PDB file of C-alpha atoms (C1' of nucleotides) in Angstrom:
ATOM      1  CA  MET A 118      79.175  83.525 117.466  1.00 57.00           C
ATOM      2  CA  SER A 119      81.031  86.470 115.981  1.00 64.00           C
ATOM      3  CA  ASP A 120      81.528  89.712 117.876  1.00 91.00           C
ATOM      4  CA  VAL A 121      79.317  89.910 120.947  1.00 94.00           C
ATOM      5  CA  PHE A 122      80.617  93.379 121.832  1.00 95.00           C
ATOM      6  CA  ALA A 123      79.816  94.723 118.377  1.00 97.00           C
ATOM      7  CA  ALA A 124      76.357  93.189 118.615  1.00 97.00           C
ATOM      8  CA  LEU A 125      75.793  94.996 121.909  1.00 95.00           C
ATOM      9  CA  ALA A 126      77.064  98.310 120.577  1.00 97.00           C
ATOM     10  CA  ASP A 127      73.781  99.240 118.908  1.00 98.00           C
ATOM     11  CA  SER A 128      71.026 100.649 121.101  1.00 97.00           C
ATOM     12  CA  THR A 129      68.279  99.158 118.948  1.00 98.00           C
ATOM     13  CA  ARG A 130      69.728  95.715 119.472  1.00 98.00           C
ATOM     14  CA  ARG A 131      69.985  96.274 123.220  1.00 97.00           C
ATOM     15  CA  ALA A 132      66.351  97.378 123.129  1.00 97.00           C
ATOM     16  CA  LEU A 133      65.463  94.154 121.347  1.00 98.00           C
ATOM     17  CA  LEU A 134      67.214  92.155 124.040  1.00 97.00           C
ATOM     18  CA  ASP A 135      65.290  94.180 126.619  1.00 96.00           C
ATOM     19  CA  ARG A 136      62.015  93.347 124.911  1.00 97.00           C
ATOM     20  CA  LEU A 137      62.916  89.667 124.801  1.00 96.00           C
ATOM     21  CA  PHE A 138      63.851  89.877 128.445  1.00 94.00           C
ATOM     22  CA  SER A 139      60.402  91.121 129.412  1.00 94.00           C
ATOM     23  CA  GLN A 140      58.712  88.755 126.970  1.00 96.00           C
ATOM     24  CA  ASN A 141      60.650  85.811 125.641  1.00 96.00           C
ATOM     25  CA  GLY A 142      59.831  83.930 122.450  1.00 97.00           C
ATOM     26  CA  GLN A 143      58.558  86.759 120.270  1.00 98.00           C
ATOM     27  CA  SER A 144      58.244  86.712 116.503  1.00 98.00           C
ATOM     28  CA  LEU A 145      59.787  89.276 114.166  1.00 98.00           C
ATOM     29  CA  SER A 146      56.414  90.966 113.777  1.00 98.00           C
ATOM     30  CA  ASP A 147      55.966  91.096 117.526  1.00 98.00           C
ATOM     31  CA  LEU A 148      59.361  92.689 117.979  1.00 98.00           C
ATOM     32  CA  HIS A 149      58.829  95.041 115.065  1.00 98.00           C
ATOM     33  CA  HIS A 150      55.557  96.267 116.539  1.00 97.00           C
ATOM     34  CA  GLY A 151      55.981  99.782 117.925  1.00 95.00           C
ATOM     35  CA  MET A 152      59.476 100.210 116.530  1.00 97.00           C
ATOM     36  CA  GLU A 153      60.262 103.283 114.473  1.00 96.00           C
ATOM     37  CA  MET A 154      61.842 101.436 111.580  1.00 98.00           C
ATOM     38  CA  SER A 155      60.997  98.949 108.896  1.00 98.00           C
ATOM     39  CA  ARG A 156      60.426  95.281 109.601  1.00 98.00           C
ATOM     40  CA  GLN A 157      63.492  94.460 107.523  1.00 98.00           C
ATOM     41  CA  ALA A 158      65.686  96.686 109.637  1.00 98.00           C
ATOM     42  CA  VAL A 159      64.537  94.842 112.753  1.00 98.00           C
ATOM     43  CA  ALA A 160      65.122  91.531 110.970  1.00 98.00           C
ATOM     44  CA  LYS A 161      68.709  92.561 110.254  1.00 98.00           C
ATOM     45  CA  HIS A 162      69.306  93.463 113.879  1.00 98.00           C
ATOM     46  CA  LEU A 163      67.852  90.156 115.005  1.00 98.00           C
ATOM     47  CA  HIS A 164      70.089  88.331 112.579  1.00 98.00           C
ATOM     48  CA  ILE A 165      73.129  90.074 114.035  1.00 98.00           C
ATOM     49  CA  LEU A 166      72.006  89.042 117.521  1.00 97.00           C
ATOM     50  CA  GLU A 167      71.559  85.493 116.213  1.00 97.00           C
ATOM     51  CA  THR A 168      75.007  85.493 114.651  1.00 96.00           C
ATOM     52  CA  ALA A 169      76.485  86.748 117.919  1.00 95.00           C
ATOM     53  CA  ASN A 170      74.674  83.856 119.590  1.00 94.00           C
ATOM     54  CA  LEU A 171      72.820  86.205 121.879  1.00 95.00           C
ATOM     55  CA  VAL A 172      69.462  85.095 120.521  1.00 96.00           C
ATOM     56  CA  SER A 173      68.362  81.653 119.399  1.00 96.00           C
ATOM     57  CA  VAL A 174      65.360  80.971 117.207  1.00 97.00           C
ATOM     58  CA  HIS A 175      62.690  78.338 116.949  1.00 97.00           C
ATOM     59  CA  TRP A 176      60.450  78.021 113.910  1.00 97.00           C
ATOM     60  CA  GLN A 177      56.793  77.569 114.701  1.00 97.00           C
ATOM     61  CA  GLY A 178      55.021  77.204 111.378  1.00 96.00           C
ATOM     62  CA  ARG A 179      55.484  80.477 109.505  1.00 97.00           C
ATOM     63  CA  GLU A 180      56.631  82.280 112.627  1.00 98.00           C
ATOM     64  CA  LYS A 181      60.224  82.546 113.759  1.00 98.00           C
ATOM     65  CA  LEU A 182      60.259  82.856 117.503  1.00 98.00           C
ATOM     66  CA  HIS A 183      63.206  84.573 119.163  1.00 98.00           C
ATOM     67  CA  TYR A 184      64.619  83.594 122.527  1.00 97.00           C
ATOM     68  CA  LEU A 185      67.285  85.212 124.650  1.00 95.00           C
ATOM     69  CA  ASN A 186      70.312  82.983 124.670  1.00 91.00           C
ATOM     70  CA  PRO A 187      71.471  83.204 128.258  1.00 77.00           C
ATOM     71  CA  VAL A 188      74.951  81.765 127.814  1.00 78.00           C
ATOM     72  CA  PRO A 189      77.300  84.156 125.948  1.00 73.00           C
ATOM     73  CA  LEU A 190      76.155  87.344 127.610  1.00 77.00           C
ATOM     74  CA  GLY A 191      77.288  85.961 130.927  1.00 76.00           C
ATOM     75  CA  GLU A 192      80.235  83.975 129.641  1.00 78.00           C
ATOM     76  CA  ILE A 193      82.005  86.460 127.427  1.00 79.00           C
ATOM     77  CA  VAL A 194      81.034  89.905 128.663  1.00 77.00           C
ATOM     78  CA  HIS A 195      81.010  89.182 132.353  1.00 76.00           C
ATOM     79  CA  ARG A 196      84.279  87.311 132.152  1.00 81.00           C
ATOM     80  CA  TRP A 197      85.973  90.093 130.217  1.00 85.00           C
ATOM     81  CA  VAL A 198      84.561  92.921 132.293  1.00 83.00           C
ATOM     82  CA  GLY A 199      85.136  90.949 135.472  1.00 81.00           C
ATOM     83  CA  LYS A 200      88.859  91.004 134.849  1.00 85.00           C
ATOM     84  CA  PHE A 201      88.755  94.776 135.251  1.00 83.00           C
ATOM     85  CA  GLU A 202      86.153  94.706 137.975  1.00 74.00           C
ATOM     86  CA  ASP A 203      88.376  92.535 140.136  1.00 68.00           C
ATOM     87  CA  ALA A 204      90.949  95.306 140.197  1.00 63.00           C
ATOM     88  CA  ARG A 205      88.415  98.037 140.863  1.00 57.00           C
ATOM     89  CA  VAL A 206      89.045  99.003 144.443  1.00 53.00           C
ATOM     90  CA  GLU A 207      92.751  98.344 144.163  1.00 55.00           C
ATOM     91  CA  ALA A 208      93.044 100.474 141.036  1.00 51.00           C
ATOM     92  CA  LEU A 209      91.030 103.254 142.608  1.00 52.00           C
ATOM     93  CA  THR A 210      93.463 103.339 145.490  1.00 52.00           C
ATOM     94  CA  ASP A 211      96.455 103.342 143.160  1.00 52.00           C
ATOM     95  CA  PHE A 212      94.911 106.145 141.133  1.00 49.00           C
ATOM     96  CA  LYS A 213      94.425 108.349 144.170  1.00 50.00           C
ATOM     97  CA  LYS A 214      97.948 107.659 145.384  1.00 48.00           C
ATOM     98  CA  GLN A 215      99.247 108.601 141.959  1.00 48.00           C
ATOM     99  CA  LEU A 216      97.527 111.969 142.018  1.00 47.00           C
ATOM    100  CA  GLU A 217      98.432 112.745 145.593  1.00 44.00           C
ATOM    101  CA  LYS A 218     102.087 111.884 145.488  1.00 39.00           C
ATOM    102  CA  PRO A 219     103.688 111.711 141.995  1.00 41.00           C
ATOM    103  CA  PRO A 220     106.958 109.714 141.971  1.00 39.00           C
ATOM    104  CA  ALA A 221     110.406 111.227 141.564  1.00 37.00           C
ATOM    105  CA  THR A 222     112.410 109.888 138.609  1.00 34.00           C
ATOM    106  CA  GLU A 223     111.293 109.895 134.988  1.00 39.00           C
ATOM    107  CA  GLN A 224     111.019 106.122 134.931  1.00 37.00           C
ATOM    108  CA  GLU A 225     109.028 106.078 138.108  1.00 42.00           C
ATOM    109  CA  LYS A 226     106.865 108.945 136.937  1.00 41.00           C
ATOM    110  CA  ARG A 227     105.817 106.976 133.883  1.00 39.00           C
ATOM    111  CA  ARG A 228     105.885 103.428 135.171  1.00 39.00           C
ATOM    112  CA  ALA A 229     104.501 103.757 138.667  1.00 37.00           C
TER     113      ALA A 229
ATOM    114  CA  MET B 155      80.379 109.499 129.247  1.00 57.00           C
ATOM    115  CA  SER B 156      78.802 108.740 125.879  1.00 65.00           C
ATOM    116  CA  ASP B 157      78.331 105.210 124.658  1.00 91.00           C
ATOM    117  CA  VAL B 158      80.339 102.730 126.708  1.00 94.00           C
ATOM    118  CA  PHE B 159      79.090  99.787 124.654  1.00 95.00           C
ATOM    119  CA  ALA B 160      80.139 101.431 121.399  1.00 97.00           C
ATOM    120  CA  ALA B 161      83.536 102.183 122.924  1.00 97.00           C
ATOM    121  CA  LEU B 162      83.951  98.517 123.829  1.00 95.00           C
ATOM    122  CA  ALA B 163      82.857  97.318 120.384  1.00 97.00           C
ATOM    123  CA  ASP B 164      86.276  97.849 118.801  1.00 98.00           C
ATOM    124  CA  SER B 165      88.936  95.210 119.413  1.00 97.00           C
ATOM    125  CA  THR B 166      91.756  97.743 119.245  1.00 98.00           C
ATOM    126  CA  ARG B 167      90.168  99.697 122.068  1.00 98.00           C
ATOM    127  CA  ARG B 168      89.681  96.554 124.122  1.00 97.00           C
ATOM    128  CA  ALA B 169      93.355  95.772 123.485  1.00 97.00           C
ATOM    129  CA  LEU B 170      94.264  99.243 124.746  1.00 98.00           C
ATOM    130  CA  LEU B 171      92.292  98.624 127.929  1.00 97.00           C
ATOM    131  CA  ASP B 172      94.118  95.302 128.251  1.00 96.00           C
ATOM    132  CA  ARG B 173      97.452  97.062 127.944  1.00 97.00           C
ATOM    133  CA  LEU B 174      96.465  99.615 130.535  1.00 97.00           C
ATOM    134  CA  PHE B 175      95.317  96.785 132.760  1.00 95.00           C
ATOM    135  CA  SER B 176      98.726  95.148 132.687  1.00 94.00           C
ATOM    136  CA  GLN B 177     100.496  98.516 132.915  1.00 96.00           C
ATOM    137  CA  ASN B 178      98.565 101.511 134.116  1.00 96.00           C
ATOM    138  CA  GLY B 179      99.509 105.136 133.422  1.00 97.00           C
ATOM    139  CA  GLN B 180     101.010 104.819 129.956  1.00 98.00           C
ATOM    140  CA  SER B 181     101.532 107.650 127.498  1.00 98.00           C
ATOM    141  CA  LEU B 182     100.198 107.707 123.952  1.00 98.00           C
ATOM    142  CA  SER B 183     103.640 106.784 122.635  1.00 98.00           C
ATOM    143  CA  ASP B 184     103.865 103.881 125.070  1.00 98.00           C
ATOM    144  CA  LEU B 185     100.503 102.564 123.973  1.00 98.00           C
ATOM    145  CA  HIS B 186     101.284 103.143 120.322  1.00 98.00           C
ATOM    146  CA  HIS B 187     104.485 101.155 120.587  1.00 97.00           C
ATOM    147  CA  GLY B 188     104.109  97.784 118.877  1.00 95.00           C
ATOM    148  CA  MET B 189     100.723  98.622 117.408  1.00 97.00           C
ATOM    149  CA  GLU B 190     100.178  98.117 113.705  1.00 96.00           C
ATOM    150  CA  MET B 191      98.689 101.521 113.049  1.00 98.00           C
ATOM    151  CA  SER B 192      99.609 105.179 113.173  1.00 98.00           C
ATOM    152  CA  ARG B 193     100.014 107.090 116.416  1.00 98.00           C
ATOM    153  CA  GLN B 194      97.058 109.264 115.414  1.00 98.00           C
ATOM    154  CA  ALA B 195      94.810 106.240 115.044  1.00 98.00           C
ATOM    155  CA  VAL B 196      95.717 105.141 118.560  1.00 98.00           C
ATOM    156  CA  ALA B 197      95.129 108.681 119.797  1.00 98.00           C
ATOM    157  CA  LYS B 198      91.634 108.617 118.327  1.00 98.00           C
ATOM    158  CA  HIS B 199      90.855 105.337 120.037  1.00 98.00           C
ATOM    159  CA  LEU B 200      92.135 106.675 123.332  1.00 98.00           C
ATOM    160  CA  HIS B 201      89.993 109.756 122.916  1.00 98.00           C
ATOM    161  CA  ILE B 202      86.930 107.571 122.402  1.00 98.00           C
ATOM    162  CA  LEU B 203      87.810 105.659 125.564  1.00 98.00           C
ATOM    163  CA  GLU B 204      88.229 108.986 127.362  1.00 97.00           C
ATOM    164  CA  THR B 205      84.868 110.234 126.104  1.00 96.00           C
ATOM    165  CA  ALA B 206      83.246 107.003 127.251  1.00 96.00           C
ATOM    166  CA  ASN B 207      84.856 107.675 130.622  1.00 94.00           C
ATOM    167  CA  LEU B 208      86.657 104.337 130.522  1.00 95.00           C
ATOM    168  CA  VAL B 209      90.050 106.020 130.662  1.00 97.00           C
ATOM    169  CA  SER B 210      91.121 109.121 132.535  1.00 96.00           C
ATOM    170  CA  VAL B 211      94.216 111.141 131.793  1.00 97.00           C
ATOM    171  CA  HIS B 212      96.841 113.006 133.725  1.00 97.00           C
ATOM    172  CA  TRP B 213      99.247 115.416 132.084  1.00 97.00           C
ATOM    173  CA  GLN B 214     102.847 115.031 133.150  1.00 97.00           C
ATOM    174  CA  GLY B 215     104.796 117.706 131.314  1.00 97.00           C
ATOM    175  CA  ARG B 216     104.491 116.945 127.625  1.00 97.00           C
ATOM    176  CA  GLU B 217     103.237 113.448 128.300  1.00 98.00           C
ATOM    177  CA  LYS B 218      99.595 112.515 128.633  1.00 98.00           C
ATOM    178  CA  LEU B 219      99.353 109.512 130.906  1.00 98.00           C
ATOM    179  CA  HIS B 220      96.348 107.217 130.549  1.00 98.00           C
ATOM    180  CA  TYR B 221      94.709 105.397 133.430  1.00 97.00           C
ATOM    181  CA  LEU B 222      91.988 102.805 133.472  1.00 95.00           C
ATOM    182  CA  ASN B 223      88.879 104.347 134.933  1.00 91.00           C
ATOM    183  CA  PRO B 224      87.512 101.541 137.048  1.00 77.00           C
ATOM    184  CA  VAL B 225      84.028 102.922 137.622  1.00 77.00           C
ATOM    185  CA  PRO B 226      81.882 102.787 134.449  1.00 73.00           C
ATOM    186  CA  LEU B 227      83.007  99.395 133.254  1.00 77.00           C
ATOM    187  CA  GLY B 228      81.636  97.862 136.414  1.00 76.00           C
ATOM    188  CA  GLU B 229      78.723 100.228 136.847  1.00 78.00           C
ATOM    189  CA  ILE B 230      77.161 100.282 133.423  1.00 79.00           C
ATOM    190  CA  VAL B 231      78.176  97.058 131.735  1.00 76.00           C
ATOM    191  CA  HIS B 232      77.991  94.767 134.701  1.00 76.00           C
ATOM    192  CA  ARG B 233      74.686  96.231 135.771  1.00 80.00           C
ATOM    193  CA  TRP B 234      73.177  95.896 132.313  1.00 84.00           C
ATOM    194  CA  VAL B 235      74.515  92.416 131.679  1.00 83.00           C
ATOM    195  CA  GLY B 236      73.667  91.364 135.221  1.00 81.00           C
ATOM    196  CA  LYS B 237      70.003  91.934 134.546  1.00 84.00           C
ATOM    197  CA  PHE B 238      70.174  89.128 131.982  1.00 82.00           C
ATOM    198  CA  GLU B 239      72.597  87.055 134.006  1.00 73.00           C
ATOM    199  CA  ASP B 240      70.178  86.932 136.903  1.00 67.00           C
ATOM    200  CA  ALA B 241      67.707  85.107 134.699  1.00 63.00           C
ATOM    201  CA  ARG B 242      70.300  82.729 133.293  1.00 57.00           C
ATOM    202  CA  VAL B 243      69.507  79.420 134.930  1.00 53.00           C
ATOM    203  CA  GLU B 244      65.798  80.128 134.984  1.00 55.00           C
ATOM    204  CA  ALA B 245      65.751  81.056 131.314  1.00 51.00           C
ATOM    205  CA  LEU B 246      67.792  78.009 130.400  1.00 52.00           C
ATOM    206  CA  THR B 247      65.240  75.813 132.095  1.00 53.00           C
ATOM    207  CA  ASP B 248      62.369  77.576 130.367  1.00 52.00           C
ATOM    208  CA  PHE B 249      64.087  77.234 127.031  1.00 49.00           C
ATOM    209  CA  LYS B 250      64.548  73.502 127.403  1.00 50.00           C
ATOM    210  CA  LYS B 251      60.951  73.062 128.508  1.00 47.00           C
ATOM    211  CA  GLN B 252      59.836  75.006 125.473  1.00 48.00           C
ATOM    212  CA  LEU B 253      61.705  72.737 123.095  1.00 47.00           C
ATOM    213  CA  GLU B 254      60.681  69.539 124.792  1.00 44.00           C
ATOM    214  CA  LYS B 255      56.988  70.214 125.182  1.00 39.00           C
ATOM    215  CA  PRO B 256      55.590  73.021 122.970  1.00 41.00           C
ATOM    216  CA  PRO B 257      52.305  74.430 124.294  1.00 39.00           C
ATOM    217  CA  ALA B 258      48.897  73.772 122.746  1.00 37.00           C
ATOM    218  CA  THR B 259      47.024  76.905 121.672  1.00 34.00           C
ATOM    219  CA  GLU B 260      48.258  79.556 119.255  1.00 39.00           C
ATOM    220  CA  GLN B 261      48.375  82.144 122.000  1.00 37.00           C
ATOM    221  CA  GLU B 262      50.269  79.867 124.307  1.00 42.00           C
ATOM    222  CA  LYS B 263      52.571  78.775 121.538  1.00 41.00           C
ATOM    223  CA  ARG B 264      53.687  82.346 121.008  1.00 39.00           C
ATOM    224  CA  ARG B 265      53.402  83.781 124.478  1.00 38.00           C
ATOM    225  CA  ALA B 266      54.654  80.984 126.671  1.00 37.00           C
TER     226      ALA B 266
ATOM    227  C1'  DT C  44      42.400  77.475  95.559  1.00 86.73           C
ATOM    228  C1'  DT C  45      42.776  81.994  96.765  1.00 86.73           C
ATOM    229  C1'  DG C  46      44.127  85.545  99.704  1.00 86.73           C
ATOM    230  C1'  DA C  47      46.366  87.235 103.764  1.00 86.73           C
ATOM    231  C1'  DC C  48      50.189  87.054 106.749  1.00 86.73           C
ATOM    232  C1'  DA C  49      55.288  86.196 108.184  1.00 86.73           C
ATOM    233  C1'  DT C  50      59.531  86.063 106.687  1.00 86.73           C
ATOM    234  C1'  DG C  51      63.620  86.165 103.460  1.00 86.73           C
ATOM    235  C1'  DC C  52      66.546  88.051  99.853  1.00 86.73           C
ATOM    236  C1'  DA C  53      68.738  91.651  97.104  1.00 86.73           C
ATOM    237  C1'  DA C  54      69.850  96.164  95.593  1.00 86.73           C
ATOM    238  C1'  DC C  55      70.576 100.599  96.844  1.00 86.73           C
ATOM    239  C1'  DT C  56      71.722 104.912  99.846  1.00 86.73           C
ATOM    240  C1'  DA C  57      73.474 107.872 103.485  1.00 86.73           C
ATOM    241  C1'  DT C  58      76.214 108.301 107.229  1.00 86.73           C
ATOM    242  C1'  DA C  59      79.467 106.511 110.789  1.00 86.73           C
ATOM    243  C1'  DT C  60      83.799 104.558 111.553  1.00 86.73           C
ATOM    244  C1'  DG C  61      88.610 103.502 111.380  1.00 86.73           C
ATOM    245  C1'  DG C  62      92.329 104.570 109.127  1.00 86.73           C
ATOM    246  C1'  DT C  63      95.726 107.705 106.665  1.00 86.73           C
ATOM    247  C1'  DT C  64      98.885 112.030 105.943  1.00 86.73           C
ATOM    248  C1'  DG C  65     100.549 116.703 106.773  1.00 86.73           C
ATOM    249  C1'  DC C  66     101.270 120.364 109.659  1.00 86.73           C
ATOM    250  C1'  DA C  67     101.086 123.032 114.121  1.00 86.73           C
ATOM    251  C1'  DT C  68     102.193 123.503 118.965  1.00 86.73           C
ATOM    252  C1'  DA C  69     104.269 122.665 123.442  1.00 86.73           C
ATOM    253  C1'  DT C  70     107.830 120.758 126.408  1.00 86.73           C
ATOM    254  C1'  DA C  71     112.358 118.762 127.228  1.00 86.73           C
ATOM    255  C1'  DA C  72     117.270 118.265 126.289  1.00 86.73           C
ATOM    256  C1'  DG C  73     121.820 119.454 124.209  1.00 86.73           C
TER     257       DG C  73
ATOM    258  C1'  DC D  13     118.867 128.808 120.809  1.00 86.73           C
ATOM    259  C1'  DT D  14     118.210 124.837 118.394  1.00 86.73           C
ATOM    260  C1'  DT D  15     116.663 120.318 117.947  1.00 86.73           C
ATOM    261  C1'  DA D  16     114.162 116.326 119.122  1.00 86.73           C
ATOM    262  C1'  DT D  17     110.093 114.439 121.347  1.00 86.73           C
ATOM    263  C1'  DA D  18     104.977 114.155 122.523  1.00 86.73           C
ATOM    264  C1'  DT D  19     100.860 115.436 121.371  1.00 86.73           C
ATOM    265  C1'  DG D  20      96.932 117.790 118.868  1.00 86.73           C
ATOM    266  C1'  DC D  21      94.239 119.303 114.892  1.00 86.73           C
ATOM    267  C1'  DA D  22      92.250 118.956 110.288  1.00 86.73           C
ATOM    268  C1'  DA D  23      91.463 117.187 105.841  1.00 86.73           C
ATOM    269  C1'  DC D  24      90.820 113.334 103.419  1.00 86.73           C
ATOM    270  C1'  DC D  25      89.614 108.303 102.046  1.00 86.73           C
ATOM    271  C1'  DA D  26      87.709 103.515 102.062  1.00 86.73           C
ATOM    272  C1'  DT D  27      84.771 100.536 104.081  1.00 86.73           C
ATOM    273  C1'  DA D  28      81.234  99.144 107.457  1.00 86.73           C
ATOM    274  C1'  DT D  29      76.813  99.972 109.202  1.00 86.73           C
ATOM    275  C1'  DA D  30      71.997 101.082 109.600  1.00 86.73           C
ATOM    276  C1'  DG D  31      68.489 102.091 107.167  1.00 86.73           C
ATOM    277  C1'  DT D  32      65.349 101.992 102.968  1.00 86.73           C
ATOM    278  C1'  DT D  33      62.287  99.735  99.083  1.00 86.73           C
ATOM    279  C1'  DG D  34      60.674  96.052  96.096  1.00 86.73           C
ATOM    280  C1'  DC D  35      59.818  91.481  95.243  1.00 86.73           C
ATOM    281  C1'  DA D  36      59.853  86.362  96.156  1.00 86.73           C
ATOM    282  C1'  DT D  37      58.592  82.471  99.015  1.00 86.73           C
ATOM    283  C1'  DG D  38      56.287  79.700 102.420  1.00 86.73           C
ATOM    284  C1'  DT D  39      52.366  78.839 105.589  1.00 86.73           C
ATOM    285  C1'  DC D  40      47.804  79.436 107.444  1.00 86.73           C
ATOM    286  C1'  DA D  41      42.781  80.256 106.949  1.00 86.73           C
ATOM    287  C1'  DA D  42      38.453  80.972 104.383  1.00 86.73           C
TER     288       DA D  42
END
DNA sequence: TTGACATGCAACTATATGGTTGCATATAAG
DNA sequence: CTTATATGCAACCATATAGTTGCATGTCAA
């Protein structure tokens, strides 16, 4: 459950999540198919997604099936981003005010 | 407006956004204050946030004031994460079903 | 049992990243 | 004018990251 944000930073990993979104429960070979890199590279990315708890796995004989883990994406990211989202309209208003009418004193200029 | 996800991957940068959240319109020196790294390191992080369009700046004399840019955080991240969030409950149900009662045929096993 | 398939492990490489220091430039203040 | 403050630019360094290749192991099928 290490760094979810770091796990999401790589476009290949986001692509893997996309592929799992459109087709859940795929094996490494499935996910590797059509990708422009070695199977091992894909395996590493999947392991990072596993470690970040974004993907959970289920062994089926010799195949390791990968499933989107729905929890942390919503929990962590949405919660963190939501904090800023909540202030969106308000901040936008403040920002415009700031540009239109800069305050007078030094303190106010910097702290407004 | 480069990679928002990459910009969010670093904890220092997320901390900077946090600081701007609690106090908008701070200068580089303000934001550097209390941080365990050089001013130049902070400047680099801020520049990455600027490039990702997460922070916008406003020159006030010799001071460069930094403001949270409310748009892309909500737009990009929330939209991308939301795609997965929408399928949260549904996916959770599917996942449990999968574990409880694995399908019969090879095809179904892998493609269910 | 033998061979094919699916995955894992380990070593290695190149580049990206996060940090440093030193110096230059622009604005504000005495 | 001189000095202090705020920032920018550039070179440099250490480590993290994303990729490779080669080989080992476990499972399925003939």
